[in-house]
Short mmCIF file of C-alpha atoms and ligand atoms in Angstrom, two decimals:
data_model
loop_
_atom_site.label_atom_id
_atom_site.label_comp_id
_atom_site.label_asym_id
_atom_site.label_seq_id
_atom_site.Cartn_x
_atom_site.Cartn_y
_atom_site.Cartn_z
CA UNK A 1 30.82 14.13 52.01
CA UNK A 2 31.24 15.19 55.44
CA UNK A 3 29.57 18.68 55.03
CA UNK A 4 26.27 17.43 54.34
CA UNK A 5 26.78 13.89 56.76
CA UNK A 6 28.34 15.27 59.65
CA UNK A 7 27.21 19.08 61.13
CA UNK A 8 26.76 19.20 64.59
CA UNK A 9 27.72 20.58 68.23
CA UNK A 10 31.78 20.50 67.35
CA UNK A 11 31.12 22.66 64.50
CA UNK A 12 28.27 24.78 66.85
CA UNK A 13 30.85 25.32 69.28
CA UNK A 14 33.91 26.54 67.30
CA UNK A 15 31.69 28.91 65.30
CA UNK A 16 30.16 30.43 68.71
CA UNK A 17 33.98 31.04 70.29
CA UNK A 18 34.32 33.40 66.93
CA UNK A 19 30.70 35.23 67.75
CA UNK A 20 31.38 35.41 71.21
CA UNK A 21 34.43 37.95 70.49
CA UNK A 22 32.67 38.94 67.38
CA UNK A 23 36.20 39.47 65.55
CA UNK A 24 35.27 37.59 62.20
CA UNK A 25 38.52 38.89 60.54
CA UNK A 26 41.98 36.29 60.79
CA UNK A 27 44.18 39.10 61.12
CA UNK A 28 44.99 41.48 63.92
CA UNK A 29 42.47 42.93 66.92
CA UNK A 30 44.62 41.19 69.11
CA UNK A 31 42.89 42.79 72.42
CA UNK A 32 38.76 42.06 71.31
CA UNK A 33 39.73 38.68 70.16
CA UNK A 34 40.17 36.58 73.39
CA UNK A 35 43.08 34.62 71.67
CA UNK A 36 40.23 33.19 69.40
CA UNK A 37 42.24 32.74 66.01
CA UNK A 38 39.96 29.82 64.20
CA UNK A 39 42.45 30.31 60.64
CA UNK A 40 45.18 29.75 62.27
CA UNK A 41 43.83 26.86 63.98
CA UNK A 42 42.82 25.56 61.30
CA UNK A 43 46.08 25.63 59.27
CA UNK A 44 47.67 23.90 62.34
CA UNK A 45 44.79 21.30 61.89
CA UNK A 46 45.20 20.54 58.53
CA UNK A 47 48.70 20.50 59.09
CA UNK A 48 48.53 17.86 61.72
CA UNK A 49 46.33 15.58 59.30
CA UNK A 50 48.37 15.55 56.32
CA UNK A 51 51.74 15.83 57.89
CA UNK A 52 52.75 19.43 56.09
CA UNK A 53 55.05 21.66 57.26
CA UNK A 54 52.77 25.11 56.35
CA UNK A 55 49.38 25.08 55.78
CA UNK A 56 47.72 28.58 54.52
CA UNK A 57 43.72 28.47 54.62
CA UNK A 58 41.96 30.68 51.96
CA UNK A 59 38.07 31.66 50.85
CA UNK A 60 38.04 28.44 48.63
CA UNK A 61 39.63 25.34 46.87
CA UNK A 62 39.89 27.50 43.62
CA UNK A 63 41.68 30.27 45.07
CA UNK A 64 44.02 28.04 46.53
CA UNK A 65 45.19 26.94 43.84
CA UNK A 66 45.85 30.07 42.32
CA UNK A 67 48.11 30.24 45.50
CA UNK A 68 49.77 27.12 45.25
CA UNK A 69 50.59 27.92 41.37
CA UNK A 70 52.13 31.46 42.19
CA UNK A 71 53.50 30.55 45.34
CA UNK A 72 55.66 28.02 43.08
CA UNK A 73 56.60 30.75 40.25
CA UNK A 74 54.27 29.21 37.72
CA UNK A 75 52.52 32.54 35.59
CA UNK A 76 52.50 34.21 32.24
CA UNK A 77 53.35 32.35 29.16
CA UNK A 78 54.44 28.99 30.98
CA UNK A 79 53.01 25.93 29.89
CA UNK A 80 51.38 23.97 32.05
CA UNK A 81 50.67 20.27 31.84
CA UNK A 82 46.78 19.63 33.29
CA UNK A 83 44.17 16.98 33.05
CA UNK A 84 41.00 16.83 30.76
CA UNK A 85 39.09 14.74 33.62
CA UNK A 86 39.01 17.42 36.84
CA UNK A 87 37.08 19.78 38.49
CA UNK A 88 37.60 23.02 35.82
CA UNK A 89 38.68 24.99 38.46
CA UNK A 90 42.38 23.56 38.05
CA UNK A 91 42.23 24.51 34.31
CA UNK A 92 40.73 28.48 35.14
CA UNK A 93 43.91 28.52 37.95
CA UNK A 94 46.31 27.59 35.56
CA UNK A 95 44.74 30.44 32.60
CA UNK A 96 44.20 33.43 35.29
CA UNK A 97 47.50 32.91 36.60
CA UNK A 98 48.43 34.05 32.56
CA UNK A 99 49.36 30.55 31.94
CA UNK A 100 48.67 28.26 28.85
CA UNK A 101 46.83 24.67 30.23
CA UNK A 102 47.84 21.90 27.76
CA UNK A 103 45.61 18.60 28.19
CA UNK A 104 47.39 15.05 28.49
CA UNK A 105 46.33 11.87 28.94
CA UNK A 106 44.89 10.47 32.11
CA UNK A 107 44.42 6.19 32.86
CA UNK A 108 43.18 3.67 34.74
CA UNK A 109 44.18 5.89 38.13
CA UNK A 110 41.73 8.81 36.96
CA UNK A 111 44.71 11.15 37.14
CA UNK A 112 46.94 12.17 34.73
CA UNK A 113 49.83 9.41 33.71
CA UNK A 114 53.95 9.10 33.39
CA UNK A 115 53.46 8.57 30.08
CA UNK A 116 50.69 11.22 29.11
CA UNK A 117 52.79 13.70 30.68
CA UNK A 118 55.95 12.91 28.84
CA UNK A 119 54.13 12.96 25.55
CA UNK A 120 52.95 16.70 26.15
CA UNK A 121 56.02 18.09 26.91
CA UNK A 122 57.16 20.55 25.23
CA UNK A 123 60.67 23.09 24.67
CA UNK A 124 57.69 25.75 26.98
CA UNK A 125 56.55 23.48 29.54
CA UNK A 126 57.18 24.73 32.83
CA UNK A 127 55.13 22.93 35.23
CA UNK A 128 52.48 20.00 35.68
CA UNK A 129 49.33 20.51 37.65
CA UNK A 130 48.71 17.15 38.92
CA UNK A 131 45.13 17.09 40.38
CA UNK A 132 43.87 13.65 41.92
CA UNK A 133 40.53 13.08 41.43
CA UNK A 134 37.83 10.91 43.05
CA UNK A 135 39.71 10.47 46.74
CA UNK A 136 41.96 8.25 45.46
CA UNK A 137 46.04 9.14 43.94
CA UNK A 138 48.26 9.36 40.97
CA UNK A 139 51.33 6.63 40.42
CA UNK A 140 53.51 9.10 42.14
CA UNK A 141 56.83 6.79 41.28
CA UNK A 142 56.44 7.05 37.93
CA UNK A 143 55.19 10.42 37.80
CA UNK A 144 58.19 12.08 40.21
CA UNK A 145 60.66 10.60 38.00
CA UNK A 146 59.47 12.55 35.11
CA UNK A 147 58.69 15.62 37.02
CA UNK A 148 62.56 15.26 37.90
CA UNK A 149 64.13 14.38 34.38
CA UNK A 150 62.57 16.84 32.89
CA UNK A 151 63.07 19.26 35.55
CA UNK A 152 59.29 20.35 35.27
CA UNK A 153 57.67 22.16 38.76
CA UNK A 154 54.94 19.86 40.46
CA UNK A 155 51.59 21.37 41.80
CA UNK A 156 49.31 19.51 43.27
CA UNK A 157 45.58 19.74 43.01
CA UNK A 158 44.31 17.47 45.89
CA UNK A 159 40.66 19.11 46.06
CA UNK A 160 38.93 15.77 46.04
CA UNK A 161 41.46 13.54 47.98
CA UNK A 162 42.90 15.68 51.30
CA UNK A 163 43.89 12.84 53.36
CA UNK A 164 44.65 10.35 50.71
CA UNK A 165 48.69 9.25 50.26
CA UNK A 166 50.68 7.17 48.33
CA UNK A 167 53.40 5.31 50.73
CA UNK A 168 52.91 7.28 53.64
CA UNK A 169 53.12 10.56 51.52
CA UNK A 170 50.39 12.74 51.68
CA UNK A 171 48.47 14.09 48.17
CA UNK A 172 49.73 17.56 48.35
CA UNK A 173 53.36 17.45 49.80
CA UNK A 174 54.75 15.51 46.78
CA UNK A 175 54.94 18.87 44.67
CA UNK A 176 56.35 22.47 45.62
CA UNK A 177 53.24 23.46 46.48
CA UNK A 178 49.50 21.20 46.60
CA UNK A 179 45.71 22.38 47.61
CA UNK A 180 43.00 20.87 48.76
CA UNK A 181 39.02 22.13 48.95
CA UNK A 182 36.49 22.90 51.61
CA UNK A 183 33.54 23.57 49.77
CA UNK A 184 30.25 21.86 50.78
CA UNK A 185 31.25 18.29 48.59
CA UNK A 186 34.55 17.34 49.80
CA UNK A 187 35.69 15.28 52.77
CA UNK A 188 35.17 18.20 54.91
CA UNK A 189 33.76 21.33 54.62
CA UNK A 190 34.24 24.63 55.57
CA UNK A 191 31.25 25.80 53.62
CA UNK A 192 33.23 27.48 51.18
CA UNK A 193 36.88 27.63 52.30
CA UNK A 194 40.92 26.06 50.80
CA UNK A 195 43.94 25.36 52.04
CA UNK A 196 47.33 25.35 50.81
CA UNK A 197 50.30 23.16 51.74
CA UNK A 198 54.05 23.02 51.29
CA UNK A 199 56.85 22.29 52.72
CA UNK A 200 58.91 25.00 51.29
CA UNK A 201 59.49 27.94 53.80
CA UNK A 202 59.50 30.48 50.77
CA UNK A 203 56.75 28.66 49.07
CA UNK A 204 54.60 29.40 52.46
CA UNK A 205 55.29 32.91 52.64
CA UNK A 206 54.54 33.79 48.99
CA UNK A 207 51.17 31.79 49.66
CA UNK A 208 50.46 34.09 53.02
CA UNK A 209 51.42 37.37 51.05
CA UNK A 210 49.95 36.80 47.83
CA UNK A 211 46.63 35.77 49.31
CA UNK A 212 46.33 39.21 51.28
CA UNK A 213 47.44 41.78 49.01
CA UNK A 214 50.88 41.03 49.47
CA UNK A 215 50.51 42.03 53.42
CA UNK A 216 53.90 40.43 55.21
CA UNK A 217 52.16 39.69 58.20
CA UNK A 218 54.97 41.10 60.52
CA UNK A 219 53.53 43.34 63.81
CA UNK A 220 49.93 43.99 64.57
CA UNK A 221 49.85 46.92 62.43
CA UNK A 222 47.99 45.95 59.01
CA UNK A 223 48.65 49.62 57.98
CA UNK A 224 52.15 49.65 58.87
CA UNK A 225 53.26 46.65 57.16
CA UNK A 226 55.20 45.76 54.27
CA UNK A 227 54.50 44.38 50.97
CA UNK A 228 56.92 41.98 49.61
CA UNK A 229 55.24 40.83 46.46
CA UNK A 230 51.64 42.12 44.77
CA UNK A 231 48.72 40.03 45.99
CA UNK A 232 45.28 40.04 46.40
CA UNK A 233 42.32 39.33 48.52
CA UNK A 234 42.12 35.47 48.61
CA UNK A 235 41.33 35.47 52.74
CA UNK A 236 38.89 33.32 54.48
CA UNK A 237 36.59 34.01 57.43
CA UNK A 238 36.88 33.22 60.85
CA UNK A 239 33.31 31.51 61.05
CA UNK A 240 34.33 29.76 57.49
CA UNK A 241 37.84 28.33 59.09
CA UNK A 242 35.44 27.76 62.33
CA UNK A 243 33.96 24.88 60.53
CA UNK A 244 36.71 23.68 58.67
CA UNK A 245 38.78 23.33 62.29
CA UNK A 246 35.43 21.17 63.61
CA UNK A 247 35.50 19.22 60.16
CA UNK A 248 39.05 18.80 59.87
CA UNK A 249 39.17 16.64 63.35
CA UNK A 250 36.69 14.02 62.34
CA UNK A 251 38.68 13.37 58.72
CA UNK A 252 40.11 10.52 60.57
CA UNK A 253 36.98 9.05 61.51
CA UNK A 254 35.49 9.39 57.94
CA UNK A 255 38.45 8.06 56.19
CA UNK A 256 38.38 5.07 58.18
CA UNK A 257 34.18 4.49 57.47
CA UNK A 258 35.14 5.30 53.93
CA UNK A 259 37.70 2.66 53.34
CA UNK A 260 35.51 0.42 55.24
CA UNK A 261 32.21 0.71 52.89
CA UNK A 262 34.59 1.04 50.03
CA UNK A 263 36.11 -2.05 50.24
CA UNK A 264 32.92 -4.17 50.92
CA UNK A 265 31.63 -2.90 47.83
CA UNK A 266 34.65 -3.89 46.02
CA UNK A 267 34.71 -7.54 47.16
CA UNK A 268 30.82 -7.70 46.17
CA UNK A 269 30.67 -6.07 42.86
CA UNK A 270 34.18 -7.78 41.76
CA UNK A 271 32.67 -10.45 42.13
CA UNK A 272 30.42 -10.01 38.94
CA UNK A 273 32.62 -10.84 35.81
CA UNK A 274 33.90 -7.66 33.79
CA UNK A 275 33.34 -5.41 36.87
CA UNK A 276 36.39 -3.50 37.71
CA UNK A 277 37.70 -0.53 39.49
CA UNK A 278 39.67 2.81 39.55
CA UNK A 279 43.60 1.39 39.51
CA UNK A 280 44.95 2.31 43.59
CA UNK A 281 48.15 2.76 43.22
CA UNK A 282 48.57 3.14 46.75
CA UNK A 283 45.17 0.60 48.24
CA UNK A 284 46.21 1.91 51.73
CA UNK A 285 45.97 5.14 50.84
CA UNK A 286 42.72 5.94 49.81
CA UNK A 287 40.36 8.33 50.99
CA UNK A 288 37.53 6.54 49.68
CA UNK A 289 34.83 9.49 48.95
CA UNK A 290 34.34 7.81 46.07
CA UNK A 291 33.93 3.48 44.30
CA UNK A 292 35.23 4.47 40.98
CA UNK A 293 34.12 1.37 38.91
CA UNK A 294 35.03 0.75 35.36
CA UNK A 295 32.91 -0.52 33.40
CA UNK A 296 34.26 -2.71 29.79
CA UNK A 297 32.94 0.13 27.73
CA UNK A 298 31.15 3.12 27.28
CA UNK A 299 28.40 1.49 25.87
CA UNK A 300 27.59 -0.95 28.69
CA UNK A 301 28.38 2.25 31.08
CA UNK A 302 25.72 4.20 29.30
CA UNK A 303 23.07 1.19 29.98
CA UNK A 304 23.79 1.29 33.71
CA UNK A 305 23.25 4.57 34.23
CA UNK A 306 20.04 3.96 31.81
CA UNK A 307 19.44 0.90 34.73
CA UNK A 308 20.33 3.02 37.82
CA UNK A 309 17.84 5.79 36.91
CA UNK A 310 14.72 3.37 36.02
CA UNK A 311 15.62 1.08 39.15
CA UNK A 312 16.03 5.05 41.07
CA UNK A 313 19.51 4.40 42.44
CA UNK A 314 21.19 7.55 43.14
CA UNK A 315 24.24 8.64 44.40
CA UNK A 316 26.58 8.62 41.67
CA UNK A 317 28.34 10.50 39.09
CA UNK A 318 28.69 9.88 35.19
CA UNK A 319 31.43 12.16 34.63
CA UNK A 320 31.45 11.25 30.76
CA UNK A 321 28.47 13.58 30.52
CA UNK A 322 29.14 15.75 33.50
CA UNK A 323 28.97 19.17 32.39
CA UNK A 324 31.88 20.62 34.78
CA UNK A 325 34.26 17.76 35.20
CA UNK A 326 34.92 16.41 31.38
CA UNK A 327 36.47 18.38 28.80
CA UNK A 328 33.77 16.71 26.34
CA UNK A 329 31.66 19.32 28.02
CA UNK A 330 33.64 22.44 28.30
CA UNK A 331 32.84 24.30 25.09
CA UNK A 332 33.55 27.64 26.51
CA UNK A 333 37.07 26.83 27.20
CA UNK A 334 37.58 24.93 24.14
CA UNK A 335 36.02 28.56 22.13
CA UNK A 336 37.81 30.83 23.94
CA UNK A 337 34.77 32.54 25.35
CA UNK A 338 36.23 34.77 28.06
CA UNK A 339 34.77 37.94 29.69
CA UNK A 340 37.92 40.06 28.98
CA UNK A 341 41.02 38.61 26.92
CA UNK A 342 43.90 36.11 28.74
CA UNK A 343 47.10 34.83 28.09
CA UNK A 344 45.87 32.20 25.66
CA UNK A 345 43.84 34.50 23.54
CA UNK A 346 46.96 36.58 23.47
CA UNK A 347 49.83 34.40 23.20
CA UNK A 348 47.71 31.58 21.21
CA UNK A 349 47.00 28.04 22.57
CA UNK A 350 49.59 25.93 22.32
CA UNK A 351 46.88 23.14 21.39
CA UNK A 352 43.75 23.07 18.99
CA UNK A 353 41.67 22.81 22.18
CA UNK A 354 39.04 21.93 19.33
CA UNK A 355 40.50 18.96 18.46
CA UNK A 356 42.47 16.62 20.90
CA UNK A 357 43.41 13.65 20.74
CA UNK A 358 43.01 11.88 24.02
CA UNK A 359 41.69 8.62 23.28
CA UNK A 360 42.78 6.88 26.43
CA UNK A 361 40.99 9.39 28.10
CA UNK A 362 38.00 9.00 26.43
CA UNK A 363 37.67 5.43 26.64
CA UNK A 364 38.63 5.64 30.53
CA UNK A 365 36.03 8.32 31.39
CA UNK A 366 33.70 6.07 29.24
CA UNK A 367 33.51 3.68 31.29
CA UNK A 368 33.68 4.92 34.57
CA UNK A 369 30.86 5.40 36.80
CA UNK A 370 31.71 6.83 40.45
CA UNK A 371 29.37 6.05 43.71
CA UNK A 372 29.88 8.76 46.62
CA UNK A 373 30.70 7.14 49.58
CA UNK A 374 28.95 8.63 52.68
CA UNK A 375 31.33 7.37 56.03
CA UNK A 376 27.32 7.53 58.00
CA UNK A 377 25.64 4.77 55.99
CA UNK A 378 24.35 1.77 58.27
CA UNK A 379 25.14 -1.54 57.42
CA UNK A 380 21.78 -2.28 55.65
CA UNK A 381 22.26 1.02 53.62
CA UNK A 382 25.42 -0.41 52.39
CA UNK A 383 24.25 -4.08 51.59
CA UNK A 384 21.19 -2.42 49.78
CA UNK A 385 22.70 0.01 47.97
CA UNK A 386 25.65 -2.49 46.85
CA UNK A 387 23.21 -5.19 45.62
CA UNK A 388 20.84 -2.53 43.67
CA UNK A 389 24.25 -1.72 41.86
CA UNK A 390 24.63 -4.93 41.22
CA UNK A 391 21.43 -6.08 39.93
CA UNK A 392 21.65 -2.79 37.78
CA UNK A 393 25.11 -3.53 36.29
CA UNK A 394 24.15 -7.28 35.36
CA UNK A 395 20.85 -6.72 33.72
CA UNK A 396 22.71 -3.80 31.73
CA UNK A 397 25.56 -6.77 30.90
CA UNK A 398 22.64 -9.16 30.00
CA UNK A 399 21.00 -6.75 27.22
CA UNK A 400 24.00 -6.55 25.62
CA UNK A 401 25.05 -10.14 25.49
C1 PLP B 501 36.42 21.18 44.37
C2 PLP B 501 37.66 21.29 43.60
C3 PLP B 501 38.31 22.51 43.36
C4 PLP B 501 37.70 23.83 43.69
O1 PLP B 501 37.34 23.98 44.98
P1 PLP B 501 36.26 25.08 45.44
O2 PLP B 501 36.45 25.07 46.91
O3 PLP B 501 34.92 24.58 45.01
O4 PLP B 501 36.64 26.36 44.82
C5 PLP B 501 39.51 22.51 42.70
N1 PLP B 501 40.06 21.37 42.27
C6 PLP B 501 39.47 20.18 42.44
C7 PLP B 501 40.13 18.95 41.93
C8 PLP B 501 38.24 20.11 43.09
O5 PLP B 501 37.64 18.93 43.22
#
């Protein structure tokens, strides 16, 4: 988590160009500004890492991808194919844009699967919002060639894995449009701050419109220009996108300590019998924020955790009772408490939210306990860390022999 590992004189320096000029909106005041335009630089940055053609920055990962799901014509009444393992700000996206999330089933990748998403599909589904969780990726063969049979729309949520691929393929450019984060727990920050990504020229400019109030961006006018669609206020700061430039250039660098502590851990802990991990589909690929490991069931998961927090190793996440990143959790969603009425009050759910039947997803989640990865840890940090999780996970396998 590069926000809270890595804050220093880069990130100092880019925020002081923006206070020198003290122009701390993106737009216009093209003679006070200096040529100091930190959103744009960022966008170009971001851009440059991930290999996009267009890269809009916004005020956060949520309202980016609100952006990415209008900028690809996904709104009211259109079903839309989403995971019940994910941040929940994929599933609010998906119900303020006036559309109607339906849950399928994840796997062993933490994302959603070919076949989960074939199962859900129904005469109304319109797109699939394909979020990849934990820095790692989704099987995008299998998943593009249902995407393309069934002549659904792809949008990507990559909040938790910008700079992660599959083949050479960036997590965001595999869909119409894809988003990734910058709030304080990703792989960089911009304190609060998004970005979206496409590759489609008219995918772009919806993005840029809708995310300013429908503003075309054309002159240096803001009150003389026009407005080609309705939009709103989704615009970032020039101190946020300040940090997010100074974060963005050291993704490299973190990826690279990532994978590295990633994969010792691997080779150590699969070495103890019944120990296994997150499925990669793409091992060179990874982003490695997080060791996913998966547990043989949700039983022997529970005992670790039990193990970790008597033996006080910390650092991890046990989504299974997570309160904002399992569906298990999110009653208000599930009761249709809402502070005024949407789309699925109104049109009805197309699922009994109440009752779902997602067993793969519950036995997957079960088992899964994810380690953040931090790319500063010294090697003894590392070997200590790895062997407390180890001693943890065997004494839990031992009591239940
Ligand atoms: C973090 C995250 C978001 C939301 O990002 P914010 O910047 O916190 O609004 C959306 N989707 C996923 C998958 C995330 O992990």
């Amino acid at each position: 988590m590069a926000g809270t590992e890595f804050f220093g004189a880069e990130e100092r320096k880019e925020i002081n160009d923006v206070l020198e000029t003290g122009i701390l909106f993106r737009y216009n005041h093209d003679a006070q500004r200096n040529n100091i335009w930190k959103a744009r630089e960022f966008e170009s940055e971001v851009a440059k890492l991930v290999g996009a053609k267009y890269a809009h920055a916004v005020s956060s990962g949520s309202t980016a991808v609100s952006c990415a799901l209008a900028a690809a014509g996904i709104g009211a009444g259109d079903e839309v194919i989403v995971p019940p393992f994910t941040y929940i700000a994929s599933v609010e996206a998906v119900i303020f844009a006036g559309a109607l999330p339906v849950f399928a089933e994840i796997d062993e990748t933490l994302c959603l699967s070919a076949e989960g998403i074939k199962k859900a599909i129904t005469p109304k589904t319109k797109a699939v919002l394909l979020v990849h969780m934990c820095g790692q990726m989704a099987n995008m063969d299998e998943i593009m060639a249902v995407i393309n049979e069934h002549n659904l729309v792809l949008v990507e949520d990559a909040g938790q894995a910008m700079a992660a691929s599959y083949k050479g393929v960036s997590t965001g450019l595999w869909g119409t449009t894809g988003c990734y984060s910058f709030d304080f727990f990703k792989i960089a920050t911009a304190g609060e701050g998004g970005v979206m990504v496409t590759n489609n020229e008219i995918a772009y400019k919806l993005a840029d419109n809708y995310a300013d109030h429908g503003h075309d961006h054309i002159g240096n006018n803001r009150g003389m220009e026009n407005h080609p669609v309705v939009g709103f206020n989704y615009r970032i700061s020039e101190l946020h996108a300040a940090v997010g430039l100074a974060q963005t250039r050291r993704v490299p660098m973190i990826r690279e300590a990532n994978n590295k502590h990633k994969r010792f851990m691997m080779a150590e802990l699969g070495k103890i019998a019944g120990v296994n991990f997150a499925t990669l589909p793409d091992p060179n690929g990874d982003s490695a924020t997080f060791l996913n490991i998966l547990l043989p069931d949700t039983n022997l998961a529970a005992k670790t955790v039990a193990n970790f927090n008597e033996n006080g190793v910390s650092g991890f996440n046990y989504w299974f009772t997570n309160m904002y990143h399992f569906i298990n959790q999110w009653d208000h969603i599930k009761e249709g408490r809402v502070a005024a009425k949407t789309n699925v009050q109104l049109l009805g759910a197309p699922q009994d939210y109440k009752n779902l039947n997602l067993p793969k997803t519950q036995e997957t989640i079960g088992r899964l306990i994810s380690f953040s990865i931090k790319a500063s840890w010294t090697d003894s940090e590392l070997t200590e860390l790895t062997s407390k999780i180890a001693a943890s996970i065997q004494s839990a396998m031992q009591q239940s022999a």
